[in-house]
């Protein structure tokens, strides 16, 4: 998606969000003090390996973190200026599936196998918009047509198992957009799909975002998905945002060694000769026992002595495309460099 797309007003502002899990052994800080903004019509990618905290971040936005053992330990989630963490459960029920919707990774675990597709789509319309049974079903059929389900009138009465994986994911999208949400959160929506269907689903989400000025938060470990859809990106590692930038800029000039590693791990069609594909050494850290200092240090080939002692500050950088740009790495903090630390 073009990084020149006009950025609208801020619709969602996450401030110092902390989501912790109280386990038998220790307190796991799955999301540890993160902040970001989302503008109307913007597509924001949140990327990172498994366990980086990206999915917990998004469950937190809708207050869907299982409690206990999880809890939102601090911060604010300001949606149109109102803190979602302060409202009651009844307020949240109106927000979920209404103003903010979510598409999950596996549609088979999100769709009820015992209910017809049309009923499941119509349910949100009846709850949030007060539509009658017939009216809601007609709208459900309309949505199925809009997302490209052939013979929608007849297929609306089918059950989820009668649909292919790609079609079920489309149904999930129809459910998610049925109430014209202002924000669509998509958590690895294409991971379980083959590449052709993946491209169709992304095209669909992108089209809906462009048409409706709907904002999108795309959670993924796949940088190809980010490149095809997003305006800006937050890279997460060990529960924190370590780099943020406009999408094109991040791909052109990554600053954090972790982001560089992720980009170097992508196979390139234009690379000459046969060579082994790069992979970041080591494994993501155990959040129950993070190392002191920078959590990426055990895997970082540019680590300095200070990286072992102190967590790096967030350094604001000049973004070329108007998107906020920052990095958490001692390499970019004033007065620190590999040479000064040697
Ligand atoms: Fe590497 Fe140090 Fe930067 Fe962490 S702070 S990414 S260890 S250079």
Short mmCIF file of C-alpha atoms and ligand atoms in Angstrom, two decimals:
data_model
loop_
_atom_site.label_atom_id
_atom_site.label_comp_id
_atom_site.label_asym_id
_atom_site.label_seq_id
_atom_site.Cartn_x
_atom_site.Cartn_y
_atom_site.Cartn_z
CA UNK A 1 0.00 0.00 0.00
CA UNK A 2 1.31 3.41 -0.83
CA UNK A 3 3.01 5.27 1.94
CA UNK A 4 1.70 8.46 0.42
CA UNK A 5 -1.88 7.56 1.30
CA UNK A 6 -3.30 10.46 3.24
CA UNK A 7 -3.11 9.87 6.94
CA UNK A 8 -6.25 10.87 8.77
CA UNK A 9 -6.94 11.74 12.38
CA UNK A 10 -5.66 9.39 15.07
CA UNK A 11 -8.43 6.92 15.82
CA UNK A 12 -6.60 4.63 18.24
CA UNK A 13 -3.86 5.58 20.61
CA UNK A 14 -2.20 2.90 22.72
CA UNK A 15 -0.18 4.30 25.60
CA UNK A 16 2.26 2.34 27.77
CA UNK A 17 0.25 -0.87 27.48
CA UNK A 18 1.40 -3.67 29.77
CA UNK A 19 -0.11 -7.16 29.65
CA UNK A 20 1.34 -9.70 32.05
CA UNK A 21 0.73 -13.38 32.75
CA UNK A 22 1.09 -14.67 36.26
CA UNK A 23 2.51 -18.16 35.80
CA UNK A 24 3.55 -20.76 38.36
CA UNK A 25 7.20 -19.83 37.92
CA UNK A 26 7.29 -16.09 37.28
CA UNK A 27 5.54 -13.03 35.97
CA UNK A 28 5.69 -13.10 32.17
CA UNK A 29 5.62 -9.65 30.59
CA UNK A 30 4.10 -10.61 27.24
CA UNK A 31 3.52 -6.95 26.35
CA UNK A 32 5.79 -4.59 28.18
CA UNK A 33 5.09 -0.88 27.95
CA UNK A 34 4.25 -0.36 24.31
CA UNK A 35 2.75 2.71 22.66
CA UNK A 36 1.56 3.35 19.13
CA UNK A 37 -1.04 5.31 17.19
CA UNK A 38 -3.33 4.28 14.37
CA UNK A 39 -4.81 6.83 11.98
CA UNK A 40 -8.16 6.55 10.21
CA UNK A 41 -7.64 4.60 6.99
CA UNK A 42 -4.10 3.53 7.94
CA UNK A 43 -2.93 -0.08 7.64
CA UNK A 44 -0.45 -0.80 10.41
CA UNK A 45 1.60 -4.01 10.43
CA UNK A 46 2.76 -5.53 13.73
CA UNK A 47 5.50 -8.04 12.97
CA UNK A 48 7.74 -10.34 14.95
CA UNK A 49 8.47 -13.99 15.62
CA UNK A 50 6.20 -16.23 17.69
CA UNK A 51 6.20 -15.09 21.30
CA UNK A 52 7.08 -11.47 20.48
CA UNK A 53 3.81 -10.25 21.99
CA UNK A 54 2.01 -9.18 18.81
CA UNK A 55 -1.08 -11.37 19.28
CA UNK A 56 -1.34 -10.55 22.99
CA UNK A 57 -1.21 -6.86 22.05
CA UNK A 58 -4.22 -7.27 19.85
CA UNK A 59 -6.16 -9.42 22.28
CA UNK A 60 -5.50 -6.66 24.81
CA UNK A 61 -7.03 -4.05 22.48
CA UNK A 62 -10.36 -5.85 22.72
CA UNK A 63 -9.83 -6.93 26.32
CA UNK A 64 -9.87 -10.59 25.27
CA UNK A 65 -6.82 -11.65 27.28
CA UNK A 66 -7.81 -14.68 29.39
CA UNK A 67 -7.92 -13.51 33.00
CA UNK A 68 -6.45 -15.16 35.00
CA UNK A 69 -3.62 -15.89 34.31
CA UNK A 70 -3.39 -12.78 32.12
CA UNK A 71 -4.08 -9.22 33.18
CA UNK A 72 -3.69 -5.78 31.68
CA UNK A 73 -1.33 -4.34 34.23
CA UNK A 74 -1.25 -0.75 33.00
CA UNK A 75 -1.60 1.74 30.21
CA UNK A 76 -4.38 3.21 28.13
CA UNK A 77 -6.18 2.16 24.96
CA UNK A 78 -7.76 5.34 23.68
CA UNK A 79 -10.34 4.69 20.98
CA UNK A 80 -11.67 7.98 19.67
CA UNK A 81 -10.33 9.50 22.90
CA UNK A 82 -12.15 7.08 25.24
CA UNK A 83 -10.08 4.64 27.29
CA UNK A 84 -11.36 1.14 26.55
CA UNK A 85 -9.71 -0.14 29.72
CA UNK A 86 -12.02 2.00 31.86
CA UNK A 87 -15.41 0.93 30.49
CA UNK A 88 -17.52 -1.98 31.71
CA UNK A 89 -17.92 -5.33 29.95
CA UNK A 90 -21.22 -4.17 28.41
CA UNK A 91 -19.42 -1.24 26.72
CA UNK A 92 -16.82 -3.64 25.35
CA UNK A 93 -19.48 -5.94 23.90
CA UNK A 94 -20.70 -3.00 21.82
CA UNK A 95 -17.18 -2.19 20.64
CA UNK A 96 -16.23 -5.79 19.75
CA UNK A 97 -17.56 -6.75 16.36
CA UNK A 98 -19.10 -3.28 16.01
CA UNK A 99 -16.58 -0.46 15.91
CA UNK A 100 -13.56 -2.81 16.15
CA UNK A 101 -13.58 -6.29 14.58
CA UNK A 102 -11.08 -9.07 14.50
CA UNK A 103 -10.25 -11.83 12.03
CA UNK A 104 -8.51 -14.79 13.60
CA UNK A 105 -5.93 -17.10 12.08
CA UNK A 106 -8.00 -20.26 11.96
CA UNK A 107 -11.59 -19.77 10.78
CA UNK A 108 -12.51 -23.34 11.72
CA UNK A 109 -12.03 -22.59 15.40
CA UNK A 110 -13.87 -19.26 15.13
CA UNK A 111 -16.90 -20.38 13.14
CA UNK A 112 -19.55 -22.44 14.92
CA UNK A 113 -19.73 -25.77 13.01
CA UNK A 114 -23.38 -26.26 13.99
CA UNK A 115 -24.73 -22.98 12.63
CA UNK A 116 -25.38 -21.98 9.04
CA UNK A 117 -23.04 -19.39 7.55
CA UNK A 118 -25.81 -16.83 7.00
CA UNK A 119 -26.91 -17.11 10.64
CA UNK A 120 -23.38 -16.47 11.89
CA UNK A 121 -22.92 -13.36 9.72
CA UNK A 122 -26.42 -12.08 10.52
CA UNK A 123 -25.90 -12.44 14.28
CA UNK A 124 -23.63 -9.39 14.53
CA UNK A 125 -25.99 -7.33 12.37
CA UNK A 126 -28.92 -8.19 14.61
CA UNK A 127 -26.95 -7.45 17.77
CA UNK A 128 -25.24 -4.23 16.73
CA UNK A 129 -27.67 -2.77 14.18
CA UNK A 130 -30.94 -4.22 15.47
CA UNK A 131 -31.88 -5.70 12.06
CA UNK A 132 -34.77 -8.17 11.80
CA UNK A 133 -34.17 -11.81 10.86
CA UNK A 134 -34.98 -11.50 7.15
CA UNK A 135 -33.22 -8.19 6.74
CA UNK A 136 -30.07 -9.49 8.45
CA UNK A 137 -30.05 -12.60 6.26
CA UNK A 138 -30.43 -10.50 3.09
CA UNK A 139 -27.50 -8.36 4.22
CA UNK A 140 -25.47 -11.52 4.96
CA UNK A 141 -26.04 -12.73 1.39
CA UNK A 142 -25.04 -9.29 0.10
CA UNK A 143 -21.80 -9.49 2.11
CA UNK A 144 -21.05 -12.99 0.79
CA UNK A 145 -21.42 -11.64 -2.75
CA UNK A 146 -19.18 -8.69 -1.92
CA UNK A 147 -16.38 -10.97 -0.74
CA UNK A 148 -16.63 -13.10 -3.86
CA UNK A 149 -18.50 -16.22 -2.73
CA UNK A 150 -20.09 -17.66 -5.90
CA UNK A 151 -23.79 -18.59 -5.79
CA UNK A 152 -24.09 -16.68 -2.50
CA UNK A 153 -27.88 -17.09 -2.07
CA UNK A 154 -27.56 -20.87 -2.01
CA UNK A 155 -24.21 -21.10 -0.18
CA UNK A 156 -25.47 -18.84 2.63
CA UNK A 157 -27.41 -21.81 4.02
CA UNK A 158 -24.37 -24.10 4.05
CA UNK A 159 -22.41 -25.03 7.17
CA UNK A 160 -18.71 -24.12 7.65
CA UNK A 161 -17.47 -27.65 6.81
CA UNK A 162 -19.00 -27.29 3.33
CA UNK A 163 -16.64 -24.38 2.57
CA UNK A 164 -12.95 -24.57 1.60
CA UNK A 165 -10.28 -22.98 3.85
CA UNK A 166 -10.06 -19.85 1.69
CA UNK A 167 -13.84 -19.47 1.57
CA UNK A 168 -14.11 -19.87 5.35
CA UNK A 169 -11.55 -17.13 5.77
CA UNK A 170 -13.63 -14.95 3.44
CA UNK A 171 -16.67 -15.69 5.61
CA UNK A 172 -14.67 -14.54 8.64
CA UNK A 173 -13.93 -11.31 6.80
CA UNK A 174 -17.62 -10.91 5.92
CA UNK A 175 -18.48 -11.32 9.61
CA UNK A 176 -15.79 -8.88 10.62
CA UNK A 177 -16.86 -6.15 8.18
CA UNK A 178 -20.61 -6.73 8.51
CA UNK A 179 -21.05 -3.83 10.91
CA UNK A 180 -18.70 -1.49 8.98
CA UNK A 181 -16.01 -1.41 11.68
CA UNK A 182 -13.71 1.55 12.00
CA UNK A 183 -10.80 -0.77 12.83
CA UNK A 184 -10.21 -4.28 11.51
CA UNK A 185 -7.67 -6.34 13.42
CA UNK A 186 -6.37 -9.27 11.38
CA UNK A 187 -4.29 -11.79 13.31
CA UNK A 188 -2.25 -13.86 10.83
CA UNK A 189 -5.34 -14.12 8.59
CA UNK A 190 -3.56 -15.85 5.73
CA UNK A 191 -1.06 -18.13 7.46
CA UNK A 192 -3.14 -21.28 6.96
CA UNK A 193 -3.85 -20.54 3.30
CA UNK A 194 -1.98 -21.26 0.10
CA UNK A 195 -0.28 -18.34 -1.65
CA UNK A 196 -2.96 -17.76 -4.31
CA UNK A 197 -5.77 -17.54 -1.77
CA UNK A 198 -3.47 -15.51 0.49
CA UNK A 199 -3.06 -12.90 -2.26
CA UNK A 200 -6.84 -12.79 -2.85
CA UNK A 201 -7.59 -12.29 0.85
CA UNK A 202 -5.01 -9.51 1.16
CA UNK A 203 -6.39 -7.81 -1.95
CA UNK A 204 -9.84 -8.02 -0.42
CA UNK A 205 -8.75 -6.45 2.88
CA UNK A 206 -6.81 -3.75 1.05
CA UNK A 207 -9.81 -2.93 -1.16
CA UNK A 208 -12.11 -2.67 1.86
CA UNK A 209 -9.66 -0.43 3.65
CA UNK A 210 -9.29 1.89 0.66
CA UNK A 211 -13.05 2.06 0.00
CA UNK A 212 -14.28 2.51 3.54
CA UNK A 213 -11.40 4.39 5.16
CA UNK A 214 -11.36 1.49 7.59
CA UNK A 215 -8.12 1.24 9.57
CA UNK A 216 -6.37 -2.13 9.65
CA UNK A 217 -3.99 -3.68 12.17
CA UNK A 218 -2.28 -6.63 10.49
CA UNK A 219 -0.48 -9.00 12.83
CA UNK A 220 1.93 -11.24 11.03
CA UNK A 221 5.35 -12.84 10.99
CA UNK A 222 5.33 -12.56 7.20
CA UNK A 223 7.06 -9.44 5.90
CA UNK A 224 5.69 -10.16 2.42
CA UNK A 225 2.18 -9.60 3.79
CA UNK A 226 3.32 -6.32 5.34
CA UNK A 227 4.91 -5.12 2.11
CA UNK A 228 1.72 -5.82 0.17
CA UNK A 229 -0.71 -4.17 2.55
CA UNK A 230 0.69 -1.84 5.19
CA UNK A 231 1.45 1.88 5.37
CA UNK A 232 3.54 1.61 8.52
CA UNK A 233 5.09 -1.10 10.66
CA UNK A 234 5.91 -1.82 14.30
CA UNK A 235 8.49 -4.55 14.83
CA UNK A 236 8.08 -6.36 18.16
CA UNK A 237 10.64 -8.39 20.06
CA UNK A 238 10.22 -9.92 23.52
CA UNK A 239 7.10 -7.92 24.31
CA UNK A 240 8.38 -4.52 23.17
CA UNK A 241 8.31 -2.45 20.01
CA UNK A 242 11.93 -2.26 18.89
CA UNK A 243 11.47 -0.36 15.63
CA UNK A 244 8.70 1.57 13.92
CA UNK A 245 8.70 3.19 10.51
CA UNK A 246 6.77 3.76 7.32
CA UNK A 247 6.59 0.50 5.40
CA UNK A 248 8.76 1.49 2.42
CA UNK A 249 11.34 3.08 4.68
CA UNK A 250 11.58 0.04 6.92
CA UNK A 251 12.27 -2.19 3.93
CA UNK A 252 14.69 0.29 2.39
CA UNK A 253 16.64 1.19 5.50
CA UNK A 254 16.04 -0.99 8.58
CA UNK A 255 17.83 0.34 11.67
CA UNK A 256 17.47 -2.36 14.31
CA UNK A 257 19.68 -5.46 13.94
CA UNK A 258 16.61 -7.64 14.53
CA UNK A 259 14.67 -5.96 11.69
CA UNK A 260 17.72 -6.37 9.45
CA UNK A 261 17.84 -10.04 10.36
CA UNK A 262 14.15 -10.50 9.54
CA UNK A 263 14.61 -8.84 6.15
CA UNK A 264 17.76 -10.80 5.38
CA UNK A 265 15.84 -14.01 6.10
CA UNK A 266 13.47 -13.43 3.17
CA UNK A 267 14.38 -15.42 0.02
CA UNK A 268 15.12 -13.04 -2.87
CA UNK A 269 14.14 -13.87 -6.39
CA UNK A 270 16.95 -11.67 -7.77
CA UNK A 271 19.82 -13.11 -5.70
CA UNK A 272 22.61 -14.50 -7.86
CA UNK A 273 23.96 -18.02 -7.45
CA UNK A 274 23.23 -20.63 -4.82
CA UNK A 275 23.74 -19.65 -1.24
CA UNK A 276 22.35 -20.62 2.11
CA UNK A 277 19.46 -18.42 3.23
CA UNK A 278 20.30 -16.27 6.26
CA UNK A 279 18.60 -17.06 9.53
CA UNK A 280 18.90 -15.08 12.76
CA UNK A 281 21.08 -17.14 15.09
CA UNK A 282 19.58 -18.54 18.29
CA UNK A 283 15.92 -18.57 19.27
CA UNK A 284 13.47 -16.01 20.66
CA UNK A 285 14.03 -15.56 24.39
CA UNK A 286 12.00 -17.15 27.13
CA UNK A 287 9.85 -14.30 28.42
CA UNK A 288 9.89 -15.87 31.88
CA UNK A 289 13.64 -15.24 32.12
CA UNK A 290 14.74 -12.38 29.90
CA UNK A 291 18.43 -11.48 29.91
CA UNK A 292 19.47 -8.17 31.48
CA UNK A 293 19.82 -5.23 29.10
CA UNK A 294 18.69 -5.61 25.51
CA UNK A 295 16.64 -8.81 25.05
CA UNK A 296 18.08 -9.28 21.55
CA UNK A 297 21.71 -9.21 22.76
CA UNK A 298 22.34 -13.00 22.79
CA UNK A 299 21.45 -13.08 19.06
CA UNK A 300 22.95 -9.75 18.01
CA UNK A 301 26.23 -9.61 16.08
CA UNK A 302 26.65 -5.90 16.89
CA UNK A 303 26.19 -6.10 20.66
CA UNK A 304 28.32 -3.82 22.85
CA UNK A 305 29.07 -4.02 26.58
CA UNK A 306 26.31 -1.53 27.43
CA UNK A 307 23.73 -3.77 25.70
CA UNK A 308 24.29 -6.28 28.47
CA UNK A 309 23.72 -3.75 31.23
CA UNK A 310 20.86 -1.49 30.19
CA UNK A 311 17.79 -1.68 28.00
CA UNK A 312 18.27 0.79 25.11
CA UNK A 313 16.18 3.97 25.04
CA UNK A 314 13.71 4.63 22.25
CA UNK A 315 15.43 6.97 19.81
CA UNK A 316 13.23 9.10 17.53
CA UNK A 317 14.55 9.28 13.97
CA UNK A 318 13.58 11.54 11.09
CA UNK A 319 11.08 9.61 8.96
CA UNK A 320 11.14 10.47 5.27
CA UNK A 321 7.54 9.57 4.51
CA UNK A 322 5.80 11.35 7.39
CA UNK A 323 5.26 8.17 9.42
CA UNK A 324 6.63 8.11 12.98
CA UNK A 325 10.11 6.55 12.99
CA UNK A 326 12.00 5.27 16.03
CA UNK A 327 14.33 2.49 17.11
CA UNK A 328 15.31 0.96 20.47
CA UNK A 329 18.99 0.15 20.04
CA UNK A 330 22.18 1.47 21.61
CA UNK A 331 23.73 1.76 18.13
CA UNK A 332 21.47 4.75 17.52
CA UNK A 333 21.56 6.35 20.97
CA UNK A 334 23.61 9.55 21.19
CA UNK A 335 27.14 8.96 22.43
CA UNK A 336 27.08 5.20 21.87
CA UNK A 337 28.55 3.25 19.02
CA UNK A 338 30.51 0.07 18.61
CA UNK A 339 33.71 2.15 18.49
CA UNK A 340 33.00 4.21 21.62
CA UNK A 341 32.19 1.06 23.53
CA UNK A 342 35.21 -0.92 22.39
FE1 LIG B 1 22.20 -5.32 19.38
FE2 LIG B 1 22.85 -3.75 21.43
FE3 LIG B 1 21.19 -2.84 19.56
FE4 LIG B 1 20.40 -4.72 21.28
S1 LIG B 1 20.97 -2.61 21.77
S2 LIG B 1 20.06 -4.70 19.11
S3 LIG B 1 22.28 -5.91 21.53
S4 LIG B 1 23.35 -3.40 19.29
#
